[in-house]
Tab-separated table of C-alpha atoms in Angstrom:
chain	number	residue	atom	x	y	z
A	362	MET	CA	-22.740	-0.287	-21.231
A	363	PRO	CA	-21.682	-3.712	-20.271
A	364	ASP	CA	-23.650	-6.124	-17.756
A	365	LEU	CA	-22.772	-4.846	-14.362
A	366	PRO	CA	-23.249	-5.963	-10.723
A	367	TYR	CA	-26.220	-3.975	-9.238
A	368	GLU	CA	-23.812	-1.825	-7.146
A	369	ALA	CA	-21.660	-0.923	-10.027
A	370	TYR	CA	-24.602	0.032	-12.130
A	371	GLU	CA	-25.988	2.188	-9.369
A	372	LEU	CA	-22.604	4.059	-8.981
A	373	VAL	CA	-22.405	4.691	-12.880
A	374	GLU	CA	-25.980	6.063	-12.993
A	375	HIS	CA	-25.141	8.266	-9.978
A	376	LEU	CA	-22.099	9.587	-11.850
A	377	ARG	CA	-24.286	10.087	-14.949
A	378	ARG	CA	-26.739	12.274	-12.988
A	379	THR	CA	-24.184	14.245	-10.887
A	380	VAL	CA	-21.005	14.541	-12.838
A	381	THR	CA	-21.071	13.815	-16.590
A	382	ASP	CA	-23.161	12.417	-19.476
A	383	ASP	CA	-19.997	11.445	-21.438
A	384	GLU	CA	-20.720	7.964	-22.465
A	385	ARG	CA	-17.196	7.161	-23.267
A	386	VAL	CA	-16.081	8.260	-19.667
A	387	LEU	CA	-18.985	6.374	-18.099
A	388	THR	CA	-18.316	3.275	-20.056
A	389	ALA	CA	-14.586	3.139	-19.177
A	390	ILE	CA	-15.624	3.525	-15.411
A	391	ALA	CA	-18.165	0.746	-16.001
A	392	ASP	CA	-15.528	-1.539	-17.781
A	393	THR	CA	-13.217	-0.950	-14.630
A	394	PRO	CA	-13.921	-3.231	-11.723
A	395	ARG	CA	-13.114	-1.041	-8.777
A	396	ASP	CA	-13.360	-3.788	-6.414
A	397	ARG	CA	-10.154	-5.224	-7.970
A	398	PHE	CA	-8.170	-2.132	-6.845
A	399	VAL	CA	-8.913	-2.205	-3.105
A	400	ALA	CA	-8.220	-4.694	-0.405
A	401	GLU	CA	-10.410	-7.624	0.153
A	402	HIS	CA	-11.859	-6.379	3.405
A	403	LEU	CA	-12.923	-3.112	1.485
A	404	ARG	CA	-14.604	-4.789	-1.466
A	405	PRO	CA	-18.217	-4.409	0.035
A	406	TYR	CA	-17.497	-0.740	-0.090
A	407	ALA	CA	-15.946	-0.594	-3.494
A	408	TYR	CA	-18.940	0.722	-5.418
A	409	GLU	CA	-19.718	3.497	-2.885
A	410	ASP	CA	-19.078	7.071	-3.966
A	411	THR	CA	-16.296	7.488	-1.423
A	412	ALA	CA	-12.497	7.499	-1.201
A	413	LEU	CA	-10.920	4.390	0.224
A	414	PRO	CA	-7.584	3.626	1.932
A	415	THR	CA	-4.952	1.695	0.179
A	416	GLU	CA	-1.487	0.808	0.598
A	417	ALA	CA	1.264	3.044	2.135
A	418	GLY	CA	-1.128	5.558	3.471
A	419	GLN	CA	-2.623	6.402	0.138
A	420	THR	CA	-6.274	6.405	-1.046
A	421	ILE	CA	-8.329	5.379	-4.063
A	422	SER	CA	-10.136	8.461	-5.052
A	423	GLN	CA	-13.862	8.981	-4.768
A	424	PRO	CA	-15.577	7.901	-7.964
A	425	THR	CA	-17.245	11.389	-8.436
A	426	ILE	CA	-13.778	13.020	-8.483
A	427	VAL	CA	-12.345	10.228	-10.810
A	428	ALA	CA	-15.262	10.905	-13.297
A	429	MET	CA	-14.813	14.675	-12.955
A	430	MET	CA	-11.137	14.606	-13.595
A	431	THR	CA	-11.328	12.127	-16.419
A	432	ALA	CA	-14.091	14.071	-18.133
A	433	ALA	CA	-12.163	17.456	-17.728
A	434	LEU	CA	-9.355	15.850	-19.899
A	435	ALA	CA	-11.729	15.581	-22.793
A	436	LEU	CA	-10.076	12.550	-24.370
A	437	ALA	CA	-10.932	11.682	-27.986
A	438	GLY	CA	-8.926	8.157	-28.090
A	439	ASP	CA	-5.524	8.898	-29.679
A	440	GLU	CA	-3.812	10.782	-27.044
A	441	ARG	CA	-0.684	10.161	-24.872
A	442	VAL	CA	-1.614	10.676	-21.205
A	443	LEU	CA	0.656	11.158	-18.256
A	444	ASP	CA	-0.836	9.972	-15.024
A	445	VAL	CA	1.071	11.286	-12.026
A	446	GLY	CA	0.385	9.319	-8.790
A	447	THR	CA	-0.312	5.786	-9.936
A	448	GLY	CA	-1.607	4.559	-6.586
A	449	SER	CA	-3.630	1.520	-6.867
A	450	GLY	CA	-3.798	1.961	-10.691
A	451	TYR	CA	-7.511	2.631	-10.795
A	452	GLN	CA	-7.368	5.953	-12.462
A	453	ALA	CA	-4.556	4.627	-15.130
A	454	ALA	CA	-6.896	1.815	-15.982
A	455	ILE	CA	-9.907	4.235	-16.766
A	456	LEU	CA	-7.524	6.395	-18.700
A	457	ALA	CA	-6.270	3.354	-20.764
A	458	ARG	CA	-9.760	2.804	-22.250
A	459	LEU	CA	-9.995	6.230	-23.277
A	460	CYS	CA	-6.691	7.038	-24.985
A	461	ARG	CA	-3.802	5.579	-27.001
A	462	GLU	CA	-1.136	5.345	-24.307
A	463	VAL	CA	-0.726	6.104	-20.693
A	464	VAL	CA	2.545	6.784	-18.825
A	465	SER	CA	2.054	6.388	-15.154
A	466	VAL	CA	4.556	7.612	-12.485
A	467	GLU	CA	4.515	6.527	-8.757
A	468	VAL	CA	6.993	7.576	-6.022
A	469	VAL	CA	6.342	4.511	-3.684
A	470	ASP	CA	7.869	1.529	-5.269
A	471	SER	CA	5.590	-1.041	-3.512
A	472	LEU	CA	2.726	0.778	-5.079
A	473	ARG	CA	4.256	0.950	-8.502
A	474	ARG	CA	4.757	-2.875	-8.481
A	475	SER	CA	1.448	-3.803	-7.185
A	476	ALA	CA	-0.342	-1.408	-9.682
A	477	ALA	CA	1.713	-2.687	-12.632
A	478	ASP	CA	0.824	-6.301	-11.618
A	479	ARG	CA	-2.840	-5.393	-11.290
A	480	LEU	CA	-3.101	-3.762	-14.659
A	481	GLN	CA	-1.312	-6.748	-16.278
A	482	THR	CA	-3.749	-9.067	-14.636
A	483	LEU	CA	-6.603	-7.116	-16.034
A	484	GLY	CA	-5.216	-7.541	-19.613
A	485	ILE	CA	-4.398	-3.702	-19.773
A	486	ARG	CA	-1.420	-3.361	-22.103
A	487	ASN	CA	-1.246	0.381	-22.906
A	488	VAL	CA	-0.096	1.650	-19.604
A	489	THR	CA	3.503	1.827	-18.679
A	490	VAL	CA	4.115	2.366	-14.801
A	491	LEU	CA	7.343	4.016	-13.983
A	492	GLN	CA	9.231	4.719	-10.729
A	493	ALA	CA	8.983	8.498	-10.052
A	494	GLY	CA	12.501	10.160	-10.086
A	495	ASP	CA	13.841	13.460	-8.965
A	496	VAL	CA	11.890	15.394	-11.432
A	497	LEU	CA	8.160	15.752	-11.644
A	498	GLY	CA	6.409	13.830	-14.302
A	499	ALA	CA	8.307	12.188	-17.217
A	500	PRO	CA	10.009	14.893	-19.034
A	501	GLU	CA	11.945	12.531	-20.985
A	502	LEU	CA	8.823	11.083	-22.574
A	503	ALA	CA	7.173	14.437	-23.178
A	504	PRO	CA	5.095	15.982	-24.763
A	505	PHE	CA	1.681	14.671	-23.573
A	506	ASP	CA	-1.609	15.597	-24.832
A	507	ALA	CA	-3.134	15.302	-21.286
A	508	ILE	CA	-1.749	15.113	-17.738
A	509	LEU	CA	-3.704	14.132	-14.514
A	510	VAL	CA	-2.332	14.523	-11.118
A	511	ALA	CA	-3.800	12.461	-8.189
A	512	ALA	CA	-2.076	14.476	-5.524
A	513	ALA	CA	-2.387	18.191	-4.421
A	514	ALA	CA	0.259	20.869	-5.292
A	515	PRO	CA	0.567	24.263	-3.710
A	516	SER	CA	0.393	25.798	-7.111
A	517	VAL	CA	0.391	24.713	-10.676
A	518	PRO	CA	3.843	23.250	-11.409
A	519	ASP	CA	5.478	24.894	-14.261
A	520	ALA	CA	7.369	21.745	-14.984
A	521	LEU	CA	4.173	19.781	-15.691
A	522	VAL	CA	2.812	22.586	-18.049
A	523	ALA	CA	6.186	22.388	-19.833
A	524	GLN	CA	5.423	18.741	-20.577
A	525	LEU	CA	2.258	19.420	-22.476
A	526	ALA	CA	1.829	19.515	-26.106
A	527	PRO	CA	0.148	22.488	-27.613
A	528	GLY	CA	-3.590	22.314	-26.870
A	529	GLY	CA	-2.968	19.829	-24.059
A	530	ARG	CA	-4.847	19.775	-20.740
A	531	LEU	CA	-3.550	19.397	-17.209
A	532	VAL	CA	-5.917	18.545	-14.419
A	533	ILE	CA	-4.663	18.879	-10.966
A	534	PRO	CA	-5.644	19.687	-7.377
A	535	VAL	CA	-4.170	22.876	-6.162
A	536	GLY	CA	-4.174	24.431	-2.699
A	537	SER	CA	-3.194	23.734	0.781
A	538	ARG	CA	-2.582	20.235	2.294
A	539	GLU	CA	-6.019	20.395	3.760
A	540	VAL	CA	-8.278	21.470	0.890
A	541	GLN	CA	-7.853	22.189	-2.795
A	542	GLU	CA	-9.531	23.459	-5.930
A	543	LEU	CA	-9.689	21.012	-8.897
A	544	THR	CA	-7.940	22.998	-11.778
A	545	ARG	CA	-7.875	22.558	-15.314
A	546	VAL	CA	-4.837	24.303	-17.165
A	547	THR	CA	-4.898	24.330	-21.173
A	548	LEU	CA	-1.756	25.191	-22.945
A	549	GLN	CA	-2.952	27.239	-25.890
A	550	GLU	CA	-1.328	26.871	-29.264
A	551	ASP	CA	0.345	30.246	-28.955
A	552	GLY	CA	1.985	29.154	-25.733
A	553	ARG	CA	-0.330	31.093	-23.432
A	554	ARG	CA	-2.073	28.881	-20.617
A	555	THR	CA	-5.438	29.272	-19.247
A	556	GLU	CA	-7.006	28.144	-15.933
A	557	GLU	CA	-10.547	26.904	-15.008
A	558	HIS	CA	-11.582	25.933	-11.574
A	559	LEU	CA	-13.763	22.860	-11.334
A	560	GLY	CA	-14.688	22.552	-7.810
A	561	ALA	CA	-13.544	21.875	-4.295
A	562	CYS	CA	-11.722	18.563	-3.570
A	563	ARG	CA	-9.326	16.980	-1.192
A	564	PHE	CA	-6.210	14.964	-2.092
A	565	VAL	CA	-3.174	13.582	-0.428
A	566	PRO	CA	-0.167	16.067	-0.927
A	567	LEU	CA	2.253	15.767	-3.709
A	568	ILE	CA	5.654	15.311	-2.053
A	569	GLY	CA	8.849	16.441	-3.748
A	570	PRO	CA	9.506	18.623	-6.799
A	571	GLY	CA	6.493	20.893	-7.590
A	572	GLY	CA	4.721	19.780	-4.261
A	573	PHE	CA	5.014	19.954	-0.671
A	574	GLU	CA	7.974	19.266	1.585
A	575	SER	CA	7.849	16.025	3.461
A	576	GLU	CA	6.526	16.181	7.153
A	577	ALA	CA	8.807	15.130	9.863
A	578	PRO	CA	7.800	11.880	11.297
């Protein structure tokens, strides 16, 4: 574990007690300065275990949820991972420390550009941030060993399961716009899929293919 500011150390120890004892995941979180992914006026709160607002009406997820989703992917180090919903880039930065390659897609162009710049500034070179298109995920770059979705869908999108390699894991919030269940889908070697429910959560809705319809302004 690196030398950390006191607040960051306290957060990591809180995650160790309440979420996971996976040292690789905890070290990746410790190595990723959350204060660099929020606006300057929110930096005093960066290491609190709470979601914080970012640009374009989005949020940076609560660290507890980030740790839970990351641990659920069970990354060993040589995987290709798809990150759906780049947002600030915080989750992609953590994943980058745990796998070989991250492909991250974001529908909001301003978020995509600022996240890519932030990752570049932090010296993270194994993340490619792409503009989300008319299809969900990045099927042209599939298959992926793991997929993480940082937005809620009404059901598990078949289009994402189709982008998994055999044995791959998809972690996604599934439910209504208001409340969801964090769900892990594993694509078995024989093509069957299994689902596990990991706990209640609340995410912004996935808009577009595989998600919810956009609400009228």
